[in-house]
Short mmCIF file of C-alpha atoms and ligand atoms in Angstrom, two decimals:
data_model
loop_
_atom_site.label_atom_id
_atom_site.label_comp_id
_atom_site.label_asym_id
_atom_site.label_seq_id
_atom_site.Cartn_x
_atom_site.Cartn_y
_atom_site.Cartn_z
CA MET M 1 -52.15 23.94 28.17
CA ILE M 2 -52.80 20.24 27.57
CA GLY M 3 -54.96 18.62 24.90
CA ASP M 4 -56.82 21.66 23.59
CA LEU M 5 -56.33 20.89 19.93
CA PRO M 6 -58.79 18.38 18.51
CA VAL M 7 -57.96 14.98 17.13
CA ILE M 8 -58.67 15.24 13.40
CA VAL M 9 -60.59 12.27 12.00
CA VAL M 10 -60.98 12.16 8.21
CA GLY M 11 -63.90 10.06 6.97
CA SER M 12 -67.40 9.42 8.27
CA GLY M 13 -67.87 5.75 7.49
CA VAL M 14 -68.18 3.26 10.35
CA ALA M 15 -64.42 3.42 11.08
CA GLY M 16 -64.29 7.21 11.40
CA LEU M 17 -67.55 7.41 13.38
CA CYS M 18 -66.44 4.76 15.89
CA THR M 19 -63.06 6.42 16.34
CA ALA M 20 -64.67 9.82 16.90
CA LEU M 21 -67.09 8.45 19.52
CA ALA M 22 -64.43 6.50 21.40
CA ALA M 23 -62.02 9.45 21.60
CA ALA M 24 -64.27 11.21 24.17
CA PRO M 25 -63.67 13.36 26.10
CA LYS M 26 -60.96 14.56 23.73
CA PRO M 27 -62.28 17.12 21.29
CA VAL M 28 -62.63 15.65 17.80
CA LEU M 29 -62.87 17.43 14.47
CA LEU M 30 -64.54 15.01 12.05
CA LEU M 31 -64.03 15.87 8.37
CA SER M 32 -65.80 14.24 5.45
CA ARG M 33 -66.60 14.91 1.84
CA ASP M 34 -70.28 14.19 2.20
CA PRO M 35 -72.88 15.15 4.79
CA ASP M 36 -73.67 12.46 7.34
CA ALA M 37 -72.24 9.20 6.06
CA VAL M 38 -73.67 9.46 2.56
CA GLY M 39 -71.12 8.38 -0.03
CA SER M 40 -69.40 5.87 2.27
CA ALA M 41 -69.04 2.16 1.56
CA SER M 42 -70.34 1.59 5.08
CA MET M 43 -73.82 2.67 3.97
CA LEU M 44 -73.85 -0.03 1.27
CA ALA M 45 -72.90 -3.07 3.37
CA GLN M 46 -75.53 -5.74 2.90
CA GLY M 47 -74.53 -9.02 4.53
CA GLY M 48 -73.89 -8.04 8.12
CA ILE M 49 -71.33 -8.35 10.90
CA ALA M 50 -69.60 -11.54 12.05
CA ALA M 51 -69.51 -12.36 15.78
CA ALA M 52 -69.29 -15.62 17.73
CA LEU M 53 -72.41 -15.09 19.81
CA ASP M 54 -74.48 -18.18 19.15
CA ARG M 55 -74.42 -21.33 21.25
CA GLY M 56 -72.00 -23.78 19.70
CA ASP M 57 -69.84 -21.03 18.23
CA SER M 58 -66.58 -19.78 19.72
CA ILE M 59 -64.00 -17.04 19.35
CA GLN M 60 -61.45 -19.72 18.41
CA ALA M 61 -63.69 -20.91 15.57
CA HIS M 62 -64.09 -17.33 14.28
CA VAL M 63 -60.30 -16.92 14.45
CA ALA M 64 -59.74 -20.19 12.58
CA ASP M 65 -62.17 -19.23 9.78
CA THR M 66 -60.56 -15.79 9.45
CA LEU M 67 -57.08 -17.30 9.16
CA ARG M 68 -58.21 -19.91 6.64
CA ALA M 69 -59.85 -17.25 4.47
CA GLY M 70 -56.75 -15.04 4.73
CA ALA M 71 -54.48 -17.91 3.59
CA SER M 72 -52.72 -17.55 6.98
CA HIS M 73 -51.12 -14.36 5.70
CA ASN M 74 -52.88 -12.61 8.63
CA ASP M 75 -51.44 -10.95 11.71
CA THR M 76 -52.68 -13.53 14.23
CA HIS M 77 -52.55 -11.09 17.16
CA CYS M 78 -54.93 -8.72 15.37
CA VAL M 79 -57.21 -11.58 14.32
CA HIS M 80 -57.53 -12.63 17.97
CA LEU M 81 -58.29 -9.05 18.99
CA LEU M 82 -60.97 -8.84 16.28
CA ALA M 83 -62.76 -12.08 17.08
CA ALA M 84 -62.53 -11.63 20.85
CA ALA M 85 -64.03 -8.12 20.71
CA ALA M 86 -66.81 -9.08 18.26
CA PRO M 87 -69.52 -10.11 20.79
CA SER M 88 -69.06 -6.97 22.92
CA SER M 89 -68.99 -4.84 19.75
CA ILE M 90 -72.42 -6.14 18.74
CA ARG M 91 -73.77 -5.38 22.23
CA TRP M 92 -72.23 -1.89 22.04
CA LEU M 93 -73.88 -1.29 18.65
CA GLN M 94 -77.19 -2.38 20.16
CA SER M 95 -76.65 0.15 22.95
CA MET M 96 -76.10 2.76 20.19
CA GLY M 97 -79.59 1.94 18.88
CA VAL M 98 -78.88 -0.62 16.16
CA ALA M 99 -81.77 -3.09 16.10
CA PHE M 100 -80.27 -6.32 14.80
CA ASP M 101 -82.82 -8.71 13.34
CA GLN M 102 -84.23 -11.16 15.85
CA ASP M 103 -86.34 -14.26 15.91
CA GLY M 104 -88.45 -14.88 19.01
CA GLY M 105 -86.34 -12.46 21.06
CA ARG M 106 -83.01 -13.98 19.98
CA LEU M 107 -80.54 -12.66 17.44
CA GLN M 108 -80.84 -14.16 13.96
CA PHE M 109 -77.56 -15.53 12.60
CA GLY M 110 -76.85 -15.81 8.89
CA ARG M 111 -74.11 -17.90 7.32
CA GLU M 112 -71.77 -16.74 4.56
CA GLY M 113 -68.97 -18.27 2.54
CA GLY M 114 -65.92 -19.26 4.59
CA HIS M 115 -67.75 -19.32 7.93
CA GLY M 116 -68.00 -22.75 9.55
CA VAL M 117 -71.20 -21.76 11.38
CA ALA M 118 -73.98 -19.19 11.13
CA ARG M 119 -72.54 -16.10 12.90
CA ILE M 120 -73.54 -13.06 10.81
CA VAL M 121 -75.89 -10.63 12.51
CA HIS M 122 -77.83 -8.28 10.26
CA ALA M 123 -80.23 -5.37 10.57
CA GLY M 124 -83.19 -4.64 8.29
CA GLY M 125 -82.35 -7.74 6.21
CA ASP M 126 -79.80 -6.61 3.63
CA ALA M 127 -79.73 -3.00 4.96
CA THR M 128 -77.20 -3.64 7.75
CA GLY M 129 -74.66 -1.02 6.67
CA GLN M 130 -77.27 1.68 6.38
CA ARG M 131 -78.79 0.86 9.80
CA VAL M 132 -75.42 0.72 11.60
CA THR M 133 -74.01 3.83 9.94
CA THR M 134 -77.15 5.88 10.52
CA ALA M 135 -77.23 4.98 14.23
CA LEU M 136 -73.55 5.85 14.70
CA ALA M 137 -73.92 9.09 12.74
CA ALA M 138 -76.81 10.11 15.00
CA ALA M 139 -74.70 9.37 18.09
CA VAL M 140 -71.82 11.45 16.69
CA ALA M 141 -74.15 14.31 15.81
CA ALA M 142 -75.35 14.32 19.44
CA ALA M 143 -71.87 14.02 20.95
CA THR M 144 -70.66 17.31 22.43
CA HIS M 145 -66.96 16.47 21.98
CA VAL M 146 -67.28 16.08 18.17
CA GLN M 147 -67.44 18.92 15.67
CA TRP M 148 -68.44 17.51 12.27
CA ARG M 149 -67.55 19.40 9.09
CA SER M 150 -68.73 17.89 5.84
CA ASP M 151 -68.28 18.88 2.19
CA VAL M 152 -64.52 19.17 2.64
CA ASP M 153 -61.84 17.24 0.79
CA VAL M 154 -58.63 16.62 2.72
CA ASP M 155 -55.90 17.01 0.13
CA GLY M 156 -52.78 17.72 2.19
CA LEU M 157 -50.97 16.72 5.37
CA VAL M 158 -49.04 19.22 7.46
CA LEU M 159 -45.87 17.89 9.06
CA ARG M 160 -43.83 19.56 11.76
CA ASP M 161 -40.30 18.23 12.05
CA GLY M 162 -41.44 15.03 10.33
CA CYS M 163 -44.50 14.49 12.57
CA VAL M 164 -48.05 14.89 11.22
CA ALA M 165 -49.55 17.97 12.88
CA GLY M 166 -52.60 18.75 10.76
CA VAL M 167 -54.35 18.65 7.41
CA ARG M 168 -55.12 20.94 4.53
CA VAL M 169 -58.71 20.91 3.34
CA ASP M 170 -60.25 22.06 0.12
CA ASN M 171 -63.58 23.64 0.89
CA GLY M 172 -65.23 24.36 -2.44
CA GLY M 173 -62.04 25.78 -3.97
CA ARG M 174 -60.91 27.54 -0.75
CA SER M 175 -57.90 26.01 1.03
CA GLU M 176 -57.63 25.93 4.79
CA THR M 177 -55.03 24.46 7.15
CA LEU M 178 -56.25 22.79 10.33
CA PHE M 179 -53.97 21.72 13.18
CA GLY M 180 -54.69 18.76 15.43
CA SER M 181 -53.19 16.74 18.22
CA GLY M 182 -53.21 13.76 15.89
CA VAL M 183 -54.62 12.86 12.48
CA VAL M 184 -56.68 9.75 11.72
CA LEU M 185 -57.33 8.69 8.13
CA ALA M 186 -60.54 6.65 7.82
CA THR M 187 -61.07 7.31 4.12
CA GLY M 188 -62.07 3.82 2.94
CA GLY M 189 -61.08 1.69 -0.03
CA ILE M 190 -59.84 1.92 -3.61
CA GLY M 191 -62.57 0.30 -5.74
CA ALA M 192 -63.01 3.43 -7.88
CA LEU M 193 -59.52 2.90 -9.35
CA PHE M 194 -61.05 -0.03 -11.28
CA PRO M 195 -63.48 0.06 -14.22
CA SER M 196 -66.12 -1.89 -12.29
CA THR M 197 -66.60 -1.78 -8.55
CA THR M 198 -69.21 -2.32 -5.89
CA ASN M 199 -67.72 0.66 -4.00
CA PRO M 200 -69.13 4.19 -4.11
CA PRO M 201 -67.47 6.63 -6.56
CA GLY M 202 -65.57 8.37 -3.74
CA ALA M 203 -63.68 5.19 -2.78
CA ASN M 204 -60.71 6.19 -4.91
CA GLY M 205 -57.83 5.81 -2.43
CA ALA M 206 -57.33 9.57 -1.99
CA GLY M 207 -56.34 9.23 1.68
CA LEU M 208 -54.06 6.29 0.98
CA ALA M 209 -52.29 8.18 -1.82
CA LEU M 210 -51.81 11.20 0.43
CA ALA M 211 -50.32 9.17 3.28
CA LEU M 212 -47.97 7.34 0.90
CA ALA M 213 -46.85 10.68 -0.55
CA ALA M 214 -46.03 11.82 3.00
CA GLY M 215 -43.88 8.74 3.59
CA ALA M 216 -46.17 6.34 5.51
CA ALA M 217 -45.38 2.70 4.72
CA PRO M 218 -47.86 0.59 2.77
CA ARG M 219 -48.59 -3.06 3.37
CA ASP M 220 -50.01 -5.78 1.10
CA LEU M 221 -51.29 -3.33 -1.54
CA GLU M 222 -51.67 -6.16 -4.07
CA PHE M 223 -54.51 -7.88 -2.22
CA VAL M 224 -57.82 -6.75 -3.69
CA GLN M 225 -60.99 -8.81 -3.26
CA PHE M 226 -63.28 -9.01 -6.28
CA HIS M 227 -66.96 -9.75 -5.93
CA PRO M 228 -68.13 -12.22 -8.58
CA THR M 229 -71.60 -10.78 -9.10
CA ALA M 230 -71.93 -7.06 -9.57
CA LEU M 231 -74.82 -5.98 -11.81
CA ASP M 232 -73.23 -5.61 -15.26
CA VAL M 233 -74.99 -2.49 -16.50
CA GLY M 234 -72.11 -0.26 -17.49
CA VAL M 235 -68.94 0.95 -15.82
CA GLY M 236 -68.13 2.56 -12.49
CA SER M 237 -70.05 1.87 -9.29
CA LEU M 238 -72.30 -1.13 -9.80
CA SER M 239 -74.94 -2.65 -7.52
CA LEU M 240 -74.09 -5.84 -5.71
CA VAL M 241 -76.05 -9.00 -6.48
CA THR M 242 -75.75 -10.85 -3.20
CA GLU M 243 -74.33 -14.39 -3.11
CA ALA M 244 -77.39 -15.37 -1.09
CA LEU M 245 -79.18 -15.48 -4.45
CA ARG M 246 -76.85 -18.26 -5.55
CA GLY M 247 -77.57 -19.85 -2.18
CA ALA M 248 -81.24 -19.80 -3.18
CA GLY M 249 -80.45 -21.66 -6.39
CA ALA M 250 -79.45 -19.09 -9.01
CA ARG M 251 -76.79 -20.31 -11.48
CA LEU M 252 -74.02 -18.52 -13.35
CA ARG M 253 -73.91 -19.03 -17.13
CA ASP M 254 -71.59 -17.74 -19.83
CA ALA M 255 -72.76 -16.20 -23.10
CA THR M 256 -73.11 -19.66 -24.68
CA GLY M 257 -75.39 -20.82 -21.86
CA ARG M 258 -72.74 -23.07 -20.28
CA LEU M 259 -72.57 -23.22 -16.47
CA VAL M 260 -69.63 -21.04 -15.40
CA MET M 261 -68.71 -23.12 -12.36
CA GLY M 262 -69.41 -26.47 -14.06
CA ASP M 263 -67.30 -28.99 -12.15
CA ALA M 264 -64.67 -26.39 -11.17
CA HIS M 265 -65.32 -26.79 -7.45
CA PRO M 266 -67.31 -29.18 -5.26
CA LEU M 267 -69.40 -26.25 -3.99
CA GLY M 268 -70.25 -25.15 -7.53
CA ASP M 269 -71.71 -21.65 -7.65
CA LEU M 270 -71.20 -21.36 -3.90
CA ALA M 271 -67.45 -21.94 -4.10
CA PRO M 272 -65.25 -19.39 -2.28
CA ARG M 273 -65.67 -15.85 -3.58
CA ASP M 274 -62.19 -15.51 -5.11
CA ILE M 275 -62.61 -18.72 -7.12
CA VAL M 276 -66.03 -17.74 -8.47
CA ALA M 277 -64.75 -14.22 -9.25
CA ARG M 278 -61.87 -15.65 -11.31
CA ARG M 279 -64.19 -17.95 -13.27
CA VAL M 280 -66.68 -15.15 -13.93
CA TRP M 281 -63.88 -12.81 -15.03
CA GLN M 282 -62.46 -15.47 -17.38
CA ALA M 283 -65.83 -16.51 -18.82
CA ARG M 284 -66.82 -12.90 -19.50
CA ARG M 285 -63.51 -12.36 -21.26
CA ASP M 286 -63.79 -15.56 -23.28
CA THR M 287 -67.47 -15.47 -24.25
CA GLY M 288 -68.41 -11.79 -23.87
CA ALA M 289 -70.97 -12.00 -21.08
CA VAL M 290 -71.96 -13.80 -17.88
CA THR M 291 -75.44 -13.95 -16.47
CA LEU M 292 -77.04 -15.14 -13.28
CA ASP M 293 -80.07 -17.28 -13.97
CA ALA M 294 -82.54 -16.79 -11.12
CA ARG M 295 -85.64 -17.35 -13.23
CA GLY M 296 -88.31 -19.51 -11.77
CA LEU M 297 -86.80 -19.69 -8.26
CA ASP M 298 -89.33 -20.36 -5.57
CA ILE M 299 -88.60 -17.21 -3.56
CA ASP M 300 -90.48 -14.17 -2.36
CA TRP M 301 -88.33 -11.55 -4.11
CA ALA M 302 -89.78 -8.53 -2.32
CA GLN M 303 -89.23 -10.16 1.07
CA ALA M 304 -85.90 -11.92 0.55
CA PHE M 305 -84.06 -9.78 -2.03
CA PRO M 306 -85.67 -6.34 -2.11
CA THR M 307 -82.36 -4.54 -2.80
CA VAL M 308 -81.39 -6.78 -5.73
CA LEU M 309 -84.91 -6.68 -7.16
CA ALA M 310 -85.00 -2.87 -7.00
CA ALA M 311 -81.53 -2.50 -8.55
CA CYS M 312 -82.44 -4.85 -11.42
CA LEU M 313 -85.82 -3.25 -12.10
CA GLN M 314 -84.16 0.16 -12.19
CA HIS M 315 -82.25 -1.08 -15.24
CA GLY M 316 -85.23 -2.72 -16.90
CA ILE M 317 -84.27 -6.24 -15.83
CA ASP M 318 -86.96 -8.28 -14.10
CA PRO M 319 -84.95 -11.12 -12.51
CA ARG M 320 -88.09 -13.21 -12.05
CA TRP M 321 -88.12 -13.94 -15.78
CA MET M 322 -84.96 -12.34 -17.21
CA LEU M 323 -81.28 -13.27 -16.92
CA ILE M 324 -79.26 -10.91 -14.67
CA PRO M 325 -76.04 -9.69 -16.36
CA VAL M 326 -73.14 -9.86 -13.89
CA THR M 327 -69.44 -9.09 -13.78
CA ALA M 328 -66.58 -9.49 -11.33
CA ALA M 329 -65.90 -6.12 -9.70
CA ALA M 330 -63.37 -4.68 -7.25
CA HIS M 331 -64.96 -4.98 -3.81
CA PHE M 332 -62.56 -4.72 -0.86
CA HIS M 333 -58.92 -3.77 -0.31
CA MET M 334 -57.14 -5.99 2.18
CA GLY M 335 -53.97 -3.92 1.78
CA GLY M 336 -53.43 -0.31 2.82
CA LEU M 337 -51.42 1.73 5.27
CA HIS M 338 -49.27 -0.37 7.55
CA THR M 339 -50.78 -0.02 11.04
CA ASP M 340 -50.25 -1.60 14.44
CA ASP M 341 -53.05 -2.83 16.70
CA ILE M 342 -54.03 0.72 17.73
CA GLY M 343 -53.97 2.23 14.27
CA ARG M 344 -50.53 3.87 14.34
CA THR M 345 -48.96 4.15 10.91
CA THR M 346 -45.20 4.30 10.46
CA LEU M 347 -45.44 8.11 10.17
CA PRO M 348 -45.47 9.77 13.63
CA GLY M 349 -48.76 11.50 14.38
CA LEU M 350 -50.64 9.72 11.59
CA HIS M 351 -53.18 6.98 12.31
CA ALA M 352 -55.35 4.90 10.00
CA VAL M 353 -58.40 2.73 10.57
CA GLY M 354 -61.00 0.83 8.55
CA GLU M 355 -60.51 -0.19 4.94
CA ILE M 356 -57.60 2.22 4.34
CA ALA M 357 -55.60 0.52 7.09
CA CYS M 358 -53.74 -2.77 6.92
CA SER M 359 -53.04 -4.26 10.32
CA GLY M 360 -52.87 -7.65 8.63
CA VAL M 361 -56.19 -8.70 10.14
CA HIS M 362 -57.62 -9.89 6.80
CA GLY M 363 -54.46 -11.51 5.47
CA ALA M 364 -54.59 -12.26 1.75
CA ASN M 365 -58.39 -12.49 1.59
CA ARG M 366 -61.08 -11.04 3.83
CA LEU M 367 -63.56 -13.36 5.47
CA ALA M 368 -67.09 -12.20 4.64
CA SER M 369 -68.61 -9.72 7.13
CA ASN M 370 -65.34 -9.14 8.99
CA SER M 371 -64.81 -5.61 7.67
CA LEU M 372 -67.56 -3.66 9.42
CA LEU M 373 -66.38 -5.53 12.49
CA GLU M 374 -62.83 -4.34 11.86
CA CYS M 375 -64.10 -0.74 11.63
CA VAL M 376 -65.90 -1.04 14.98
CA VAL M 377 -63.23 -2.95 16.90
CA PHE M 378 -60.17 -1.06 15.68
CA GLY M 379 -61.99 2.28 15.52
CA ARG M 380 -62.91 1.97 19.19
CA ARG M 381 -59.40 0.81 20.13
CA LEU M 382 -57.85 3.74 18.29
CA GLY M 383 -60.30 6.28 19.73
CA ALA M 384 -59.69 5.01 23.28
CA SER M 385 -55.94 5.24 22.83
CA LEU M 386 -56.18 8.79 21.47
CA ALA M 387 -58.38 9.75 24.42
CA THR M 388 -55.57 8.98 26.84
CA GLN M 389 -52.82 10.54 24.74
CA HIS M 390 -51.54 13.81 26.14
CA THR M 391 -50.57 16.45 23.65
CA ASP M 392 -49.08 19.79 24.38
CA ALA M 393 -51.43 22.03 22.43
CA ILE M 394 -48.96 24.86 22.29
CA ALA M 395 -46.30 22.58 20.89
CA ALA M 396 -48.80 21.26 18.32
CA SER M 397 -50.38 24.54 17.27
CA GLU M 398 -49.76 26.70 14.23
CA GLY M 399 -47.44 29.17 15.96
CA ALA M 400 -45.26 26.50 17.57
CA ALA M 401 -41.59 26.18 16.84
CA GLY M 402 -40.35 23.65 14.30
CA THR M 403 -40.16 23.32 10.54
CA LEU M 404 -43.54 23.02 8.85
CA GLU M 405 -43.91 21.08 5.62
CA LEU M 406 -47.03 20.63 3.52
CA VAL M 407 -47.36 17.37 1.63
CA SER M 408 -50.02 17.77 -1.00
CA ARG M 409 -51.86 14.99 -2.83
CA GLY M 410 -51.72 17.04 -6.01
CA PRO M 411 -54.17 16.89 -8.91
CA GLY M 412 -55.97 13.69 -9.94
CA LEU M 413 -56.73 12.39 -13.40
CA GLU M 414 -59.91 13.31 -15.21
CA GLY M 415 -61.87 12.25 -18.28
CA GLU M 416 -60.14 9.90 -20.72
CA ALA M 417 -56.95 9.71 -18.67
CA LEU M 418 -58.89 8.53 -15.62
CA GLN M 419 -60.74 5.94 -17.70
CA LEU M 420 -57.42 4.72 -19.10
CA LEU M 421 -56.12 4.27 -15.54
CA ARG M 422 -59.22 2.28 -14.59
CA ASP M 423 -59.14 0.12 -17.71
CA THR M 424 -55.44 -0.56 -17.19
CA MET M 425 -56.00 -1.58 -13.57
CA GLY M 426 -58.98 -3.71 -14.59
CA HIS M 427 -56.90 -5.49 -17.18
CA ALA M 428 -53.70 -6.14 -15.21
CA ALA M 429 -54.54 -6.00 -11.48
CA SER M 430 -57.60 -8.15 -12.17
CA PRO M 431 -58.64 -11.47 -10.57
CA VAL M 432 -56.20 -13.21 -12.97
CA ARG M 433 -52.73 -11.61 -13.15
CA THR M 434 -49.50 -12.18 -15.09
CA ALA M 435 -46.08 -10.53 -14.91
CA LYS M 436 -46.38 -9.52 -18.56
CA ALA M 437 -49.71 -7.74 -18.11
CA LEU M 438 -48.53 -6.06 -14.90
CA LEU M 439 -45.36 -4.76 -16.56
CA GLU M 440 -47.22 -3.49 -19.61
CA ALA M 441 -49.75 -1.78 -17.37
CA SER M 442 -46.99 -0.10 -15.42
CA GLU M 443 -45.55 1.27 -18.67
CA THR M 444 -48.98 2.52 -19.73
CA LEU M 445 -49.36 4.37 -16.43
CA ALA M 446 -45.86 5.91 -16.47
CA PRO M 447 -46.85 9.08 -18.37
CA LEU M 448 -50.10 9.35 -16.38
CA ALA M 449 -48.20 9.10 -13.08
CA ARG M 450 -46.68 12.50 -13.78
CA LEU M 451 -50.18 13.96 -14.06
CA GLY M 452 -52.23 12.39 -11.31
CA TRP M 453 -51.90 11.01 -7.77
CA ASP M 454 -54.36 8.24 -8.63
CA ALA M 455 -52.06 6.94 -11.38
CA ARG M 456 -49.15 6.93 -8.91
CA LEU M 457 -51.27 4.91 -6.49
CA GLY M 458 -52.18 2.53 -9.33
CA GLN M 459 -48.49 2.09 -10.08
CA SER M 460 -47.74 1.22 -6.47
CA ILE M 461 -50.43 -1.48 -6.53
CA LEU M 462 -49.13 -2.86 -9.83
CA ALA M 463 -45.56 -2.94 -8.49
CA CYS M 464 -46.61 -4.93 -5.41
CA ALA M 465 -48.61 -7.34 -7.58
CA TYR M 466 -45.63 -7.77 -9.87
CA ARG M 467 -43.24 -8.46 -6.99
CA ARG M 468 -45.44 -11.16 -5.45
CA GLN M 469 -44.76 -13.90 -7.96
CA THR M 470 -46.71 -16.70 -6.30
CA SER M 471 -50.44 -16.89 -5.92
CA LEU M 472 -51.85 -16.20 -2.48
CA GLY M 473 -55.44 -15.52 -1.46
CA THR M 474 -57.06 -13.14 -3.92
CA HIS M 475 -53.73 -12.50 -5.67
CA TRP M 476 -53.80 -15.09 -8.46
CA ARG M 477 -50.79 -15.23 -10.71
CA ALA M 478 -51.67 -17.27 -13.77
CA ASP M 479 -47.94 -17.47 -14.51
CA ASP M 480 -47.23 -19.13 -11.18
CA ALA M 481 -46.35 -22.63 -12.38
CA GLN M 482 -46.80 -24.27 -8.99
CA ARG M 483 -50.24 -22.79 -8.59
CA ARG M 484 -51.26 -23.67 -12.14
CA ALA M 485 -50.52 -27.29 -11.35
CA LEU M 486 -52.88 -27.11 -8.36
CA PRO M 487 -55.55 -24.76 -9.65
CA LEU M 488 -58.05 -25.02 -6.84
CA LYS M 489 -56.56 -27.05 -4.01
CA ASN M 490 -55.02 -24.16 -2.08
CA ALA M 491 -57.88 -21.82 -2.70
CA THR M 492 -59.12 -19.82 0.23
CA THR M 493 -62.56 -20.33 1.62
C1 LIG Q 501 -71.66 -3.07 -1.69
C2 LIG Q 501 -70.85 -3.41 -0.47
C3 LIG Q 501 -71.31 -4.36 0.43
C4 LIG Q 501 -70.56 -4.67 1.56
N1 LIG Q 501 -71.08 -5.56 2.49
C5 LIG Q 501 -70.40 -5.78 3.64
C6 LIG Q 501 -70.95 -6.59 4.67
O1 LIG Q 501 -72.06 -7.11 4.54
N2 LIG Q 501 -70.24 -6.75 5.81
C7 LIG Q 501 -69.01 -6.19 6.01
O2 LIG Q 501 -68.39 -6.40 7.07
N3 LIG Q 501 -68.47 -5.40 5.04
C8 LIG Q 501 -69.13 -5.18 3.89
N4 LIG Q 501 -68.58 -4.37 2.93
C9 LIG Q 501 -67.29 -3.71 3.21
C10 LIG Q 501 -67.48 -2.57 4.20
O3 LIG Q 501 -68.69 -1.91 3.92
C11 LIG Q 501 -66.33 -1.56 4.11
O4 LIG Q 501 -65.10 -2.20 4.15
C12 LIG Q 501 -66.39 -0.59 5.29
O5 LIG Q 501 -67.68 -0.01 5.38
C13 LIG Q 501 -65.35 0.51 5.14
O6 LIG Q 501 -65.60 1.49 6.12
P1 LIG Q 501 -64.64 2.75 6.27
O7 LIG Q 501 -65.20 3.55 7.39
O8 LIG Q 501 -63.24 2.30 6.35
O9 LIG Q 501 -64.79 3.53 4.88
P2 LIG Q 501 -66.09 4.17 4.21
O10 LIG Q 501 -67.33 3.66 4.83
O11 LIG Q 501 -65.95 4.01 2.75
O12 LIG Q 501 -65.96 5.71 4.57
C14 LIG Q 501 -64.96 6.51 3.99
C15 LIG Q 501 -65.22 7.97 4.36
O13 LIG Q 501 -64.09 8.77 4.00
C16 LIG Q 501 -64.51 9.95 3.35
N5 LIG Q 501 -63.40 10.43 2.53
C17 LIG Q 501 -62.67 9.72 1.62
N6 LIG Q 501 -61.67 10.47 1.13
C18 LIG Q 501 -61.76 11.68 1.74
C19 LIG Q 501 -61.01 12.88 1.67
N7 LIG Q 501 -59.95 13.00 0.87
N8 LIG Q 501 -61.41 13.94 2.41
C20 LIG Q 501 -62.47 13.85 3.23
N9 LIG Q 501 -63.21 12.72 3.37
C21 LIG Q 501 -62.86 11.65 2.63
C22 LIG Q 501 -65.76 9.53 2.59
O14 LIG Q 501 -66.56 10.64 2.27
C23 LIG Q 501 -66.40 8.61 3.65
O15 LIG Q 501 -67.08 9.40 4.60
C24 LIG Q 501 -69.31 -4.05 1.78
C25 LIG Q 501 -68.84 -3.11 0.88
C26 LIG Q 501 -69.59 -2.78 -0.24
C27 LIG Q 501 -69.06 -1.75 -1.19
#
């Protein structure tokens, strides 16, 4: 019997949904914590998706911008794959029912930091993620080859003779083992390991920690992108205040009223994201608060920035006449599980795609609006490759010969211990890092690492950040003498 067991895909963000669709006609078992794609970062994406579709743009130009942003730490082969597949990916999404915003029958292109031309397509203004994810989720729900089970937490991997053969799920306190012809982790990022993040609360690196525990190799774990302007209204998951607002004239000020960017960069408040994030982080530390001053701007708030306006008003801040409190917050993980160009990790039978994966496509810093694209391009590549993979179902099934081993994620931290982990990560693995802070943080986490998988994952990130002694991309080592001498010249764009 050939290929009877399903491919198991964990995660229903854009990466998991695209993989599931592309694996047809193979049967797919899609597992996620939340129904539909609720709770995914994909739902929150605001800016859009990058693709060289406009006249005057080219795949080469998209590649060049991606490499420049990534400080040339990228895997160039994967960058070429990404940029070359971008135009057809947008057309495929349109065929899936995504209505990208148009002007007079032609796609509208936005421009974001680091892009040499306007090449960002968007849907419903700043609701791109929600529109794309909803359309893909509807297609998956209608697909006969996909069985979708939500409200399950994957907390274990089953290995047979060292090869991943299935998963263990926790279904409301009841454990169940499921066998598959291959396992795909599409479980997203790690923002929830930090005190402030733009990510949803579930983006805590659970899948990454599990795969590392099973022996899959990590790559570039130290590279975390921070967004300079998350709404500073507490801790945890914070709303994003889009950089387009700075594009419309809003200015960052510290608690004393001084301009945060001052003469730090020729582009001022519109300097590359990592530079602005570092300045915001520093100014908030030094003066206690940073605000975005958007008062008196000549803009139609409801039309241009409905999401920001609603988020602010929800917290009693009317940005039309009040300062918006902002903070730098963990936003995107460039690092993750080491994968090749079709999502294979170093552990046989285990695949990864989307934000959890690290094919090297983003290098040391992600170019804006390249991540949804990564989910679509590499999700479809992975799905297509799984569709043609022949698996002997008998050899893969529960009763098959071979030694079975269960690798469990184990318990996570809770309450004060979890907050200590987050605060420690926020202090040491922040936009500005030093060897001293990273070492101290590692010592702080040592007792916690015995108690929780999330602390062990935090330690792995700290260790990678400690080992990379020179600044690169988003990884800024304040104790890197060479970099201190050239504070902004090598900065990524
Ligand atoms: C506020 C915000 C704005 C952004 N804007 C943009 C943008 O404009 N353009 C762009 O390209 N990118 C943007 N990004 C980044 C982009 O949204 C993400 O990188 C991308 O959506 C990640 O997709 P994913 O499928 O890998 O993960 P996610 O979309 O996060 O999905 C992860 C899935 O895994 C599930 N899951 C996790 N752990 C488990 C487990 N143990 N068991 C079962 N299920 C599990 C979750 O429930 C979820 O379904 C933005 C991100 C944020 C947070």
